[in-house]
Amino acid sequence: MKRRAFILASILIISLCGCTVSPPDSAAEEIVLYSWKLKSDDNSKESRGKLSFENRNIILNVKKTDKSELKLNEYYEIDNDKIIIVSEDYGNIVFKYKLYGNELELSYDGSALRFIKVS
């Protein structure tokens, strides 16, 4: 009886070991694991946007207060401090990034967008 309980407990423990999710090893890995939404300002007229990653594509949608819009669904590469978007329409776009806990800052050509982790 004890032997059977031991075997069942061992099988259960081994089965559950594969169910745990390990934390990301780097900022780059954390960025692509989650979806992000544009951090809103205190203004009533605020920009809206979302950032996510699917397979090897970055999906970036930003609608600014001046009604201009940026929509990208392009191949990307990411390293320790930048995301390179390979766009057929715009060429290569390089965003520098900084991760501050649950906030992500993307900067490009002197401008910055701040995102909040959502999932």
mmCIF file of C-alpha atoms in Angstrom:
data_model
loop_
_atom_site.group_PDB
_atom_site.id
_atom_site.type_symbol
_atom_site.label_atom_id
_atom_site.label_comp_id
_atom_site.label_asym_id
_atom_site.label_seq_id
_atom_site.Cartn_x
_atom_site.Cartn_y
_atom_site.Cartn_z
ATOM 1 C CA MET A 1 0.000 0.000 0.000
ATOM 2 C CA LYS A 2 2.781 2.428 0.941
ATOM 3 C CA ARG A 3 4.693 1.504 -2.185
ATOM 4 C CA ARG A 4 1.661 2.220 -4.381
ATOM 5 C CA ALA A 5 1.080 5.598 -2.678
ATOM 6 C CA PHE A 6 4.759 6.452 -3.165
ATOM 7 C CA ILE A 7 4.604 5.577 -6.875
ATOM 8 C CA LEU A 8 1.420 7.621 -7.390
ATOM 9 C CA ALA A 9 2.896 10.593 -5.508
ATOM 10 C CA SER A 10 6.102 10.368 -7.571
ATOM 11 C CA ILE A 11 4.153 10.308 -10.849
ATOM 12 C CA LEU A 12 2.081 13.283 -9.723
ATOM 13 C CA ILE A 13 5.161 15.311 -8.756
ATOM 14 C CA ILE A 14 6.951 14.522 -12.019
ATOM 15 C CA SER A 15 3.836 15.429 -14.009
ATOM 16 C CA LEU A 16 3.432 18.777 -12.258
ATOM 17 C CA CYS A 17 7.078 19.778 -12.674
ATOM 18 C CA GLY A 18 6.457 20.491 -16.360
ATOM 19 C CA CYS A 19 3.515 22.789 -15.571
ATOM 20 C CA THR A 20 5.466 25.613 -13.978
ATOM 21 C CA VAL A 21 6.325 28.622 -16.101
ATOM 22 C CA SER A 22 9.847 29.864 -15.674
ATOM 23 C CA PRO A 23 10.385 33.627 -15.513
ATOM 24 C CA PRO A 24 11.913 35.347 -18.551
ATOM 25 C CA ASP A 25 15.702 35.268 -18.723
ATOM 26 C CA SER A 26 16.100 38.758 -20.201
ATOM 27 C CA ALA A 27 14.286 42.030 -20.816
ATOM 28 C CA ALA A 28 13.984 41.134 -24.508
ATOM 29 C CA GLU A 29 12.282 37.840 -23.652
ATOM 30 C CA GLU A 30 9.924 39.566 -21.197
ATOM 31 C CA ILE A 31 8.939 42.184 -23.778
ATOM 32 C CA VAL A 32 7.897 39.624 -26.394
ATOM 33 C CA LEU A 33 6.062 37.408 -23.884
ATOM 34 C CA TYR A 34 3.504 40.088 -23.007
ATOM 35 C CA SER A 35 1.064 42.482 -24.642
ATOM 36 C CA TRP A 36 1.368 46.189 -23.915
ATOM 37 C CA LYS A 37 -0.933 49.209 -24.049
ATOM 38 C CA LEU A 38 0.110 52.800 -24.535
ATOM 39 C CA LYS A 39 0.305 54.637 -21.229
ATOM 40 C CA SER A 40 -2.258 57.433 -21.291
ATOM 41 C CA ASP A 41 -1.482 60.984 -20.282
ATOM 42 C CA ASP A 42 -3.605 63.008 -17.893
ATOM 43 C CA ASN A 43 -4.973 64.982 -20.860
ATOM 44 C CA SER A 44 -8.534 64.446 -22.010
ATOM 45 C CA LYS A 45 -7.244 64.070 -25.574
ATOM 46 C CA GLU A 46 -4.932 61.125 -25.280
ATOM 47 C CA SER A 47 -3.114 58.888 -27.687
ATOM 48 C CA ARG A 48 -4.137 55.241 -27.813
ATOM 49 C CA GLY A 49 -2.093 52.250 -28.769
ATOM 50 C CA LYS A 50 -1.233 48.590 -28.403
ATOM 51 C CA LEU A 51 1.928 46.573 -28.831
ATOM 52 C CA SER A 52 2.164 42.798 -29.097
ATOM 53 C CA PHE A 53 4.309 40.089 -30.630
ATOM 54 C CA GLU A 54 3.074 37.067 -32.592
ATOM 55 C CA ASN A 55 5.491 34.516 -33.991
ATOM 56 C CA ARG A 56 8.219 36.716 -35.515
ATOM 57 C CA ASN A 57 5.985 39.757 -36.136
ATOM 58 C CA ILE A 58 5.592 42.885 -34.056
ATOM 59 C CA ILE A 59 2.102 44.374 -34.060
ATOM 60 C CA LEU A 60 2.163 48.067 -33.205
ATOM 61 C CA ASN A 61 -0.917 50.280 -33.475
ATOM 62 C CA VAL A 62 -0.720 53.873 -32.248
ATOM 63 C CA LYS A 63 -3.342 56.541 -32.817
ATOM 64 C CA LYS A 64 -2.130 60.015 -31.860
ATOM 65 C CA THR A 65 -4.188 62.958 -30.664
ATOM 66 C CA ASP A 66 -3.659 64.708 -34.013
ATOM 67 C CA LYS A 67 -5.528 61.801 -35.681
ATOM 68 C CA SER A 68 -2.349 60.415 -37.265
ATOM 69 C CA GLU A 69 -1.964 56.672 -37.033
ATOM 70 C CA LEU A 70 0.876 54.183 -37.096
ATOM 71 C CA LYS A 71 0.024 50.557 -37.865
ATOM 72 C CA LEU A 72 2.750 47.970 -38.215
ATOM 73 C CA ASN A 73 2.569 44.204 -38.529
ATOM 74 C CA GLU A 74 6.129 43.404 -39.562
ATOM 75 C CA TYR A 75 9.029 41.050 -38.953
ATOM 76 C CA TYR A 76 11.286 42.135 -36.080
ATOM 77 C CA GLU A 77 14.597 41.382 -34.388
ATOM 78 C CA ILE A 78 15.257 42.214 -30.737
ATOM 79 C CA ASP A 79 18.470 42.355 -28.729
ATOM 80 C CA ASN A 80 19.561 43.758 -25.353
ATOM 81 C CA ASP A 81 18.607 47.380 -26.052
ATOM 82 C CA LYS A 82 16.763 47.731 -29.358
ATOM 83 C CA ILE A 83 13.974 46.376 -31.522
ATOM 84 C CA ILE A 84 14.596 46.442 -35.265
ATOM 85 C CA ILE A 85 11.456 46.346 -37.383
ATOM 86 C CA VAL A 86 12.000 45.206 -40.969
ATOM 87 C CA SER A 87 9.255 46.974 -42.915
ATOM 88 C CA GLU A 88 8.657 46.758 -46.645
ATOM 89 C CA ASP A 89 6.998 50.193 -46.577
ATOM 90 C CA TYR A 90 9.343 52.101 -44.240
ATOM 91 C CA GLY A 91 12.633 50.191 -44.394
ATOM 92 C CA ASN A 92 14.350 49.256 -41.136
ATOM 93 C CA ILE A 93 12.993 51.070 -38.077
ATOM 94 C CA VAL A 94 15.120 50.942 -34.927
ATOM 95 C CA PHE A 95 13.477 51.531 -31.545
ATOM 96 C CA LYS A 96 15.657 51.749 -28.446
ATOM 97 C CA TYR A 97 13.871 50.257 -25.457
ATOM 98 C CA LYS A 98 14.038 50.443 -21.672
ATOM 99 C CA LEU A 99 12.059 48.187 -19.374
ATOM 100 C CA TYR A 100 11.029 49.634 -15.987
ATOM 101 C CA GLY A 101 9.151 46.881 -14.138
ATOM 102 C CA ASN A 102 5.718 46.782 -15.796
ATOM 103 C CA GLU A 103 6.463 49.747 -18.067
ATOM 104 C CA LEU A 104 8.229 49.750 -21.417
ATOM 105 C CA GLU A 105 9.652 52.821 -23.118
ATOM 106 C CA LEU A 106 10.286 52.775 -26.872
ATOM 107 C CA SER A 107 12.280 55.698 -28.233
ATOM 108 C CA TYR A 108 12.840 56.686 -31.835
ATOM 109 C CA ASP A 109 14.418 59.825 -33.257
ATOM 110 C CA GLY A 110 14.063 61.840 -30.039
ATOM 111 C CA SER A 111 10.463 60.797 -29.305
ATOM 112 C CA ALA A 112 9.328 58.184 -26.808
ATOM 113 C CA LEU A 113 6.268 56.026 -26.260
ATOM 114 C CA ARG A 114 5.543 54.476 -22.863
ATOM 115 C CA PHE A 115 3.580 51.247 -22.611
ATOM 116 C CA ILE A 116 2.127 49.330 -19.660
ATOM 117 C CA LYS A 117 2.182 45.521 -19.468
ATOM 118 C CA VAL A 118 -1.328 44.066 -19.790
ATOM 119 C CA SER A 119 -0.886 40.300 -20.099
#
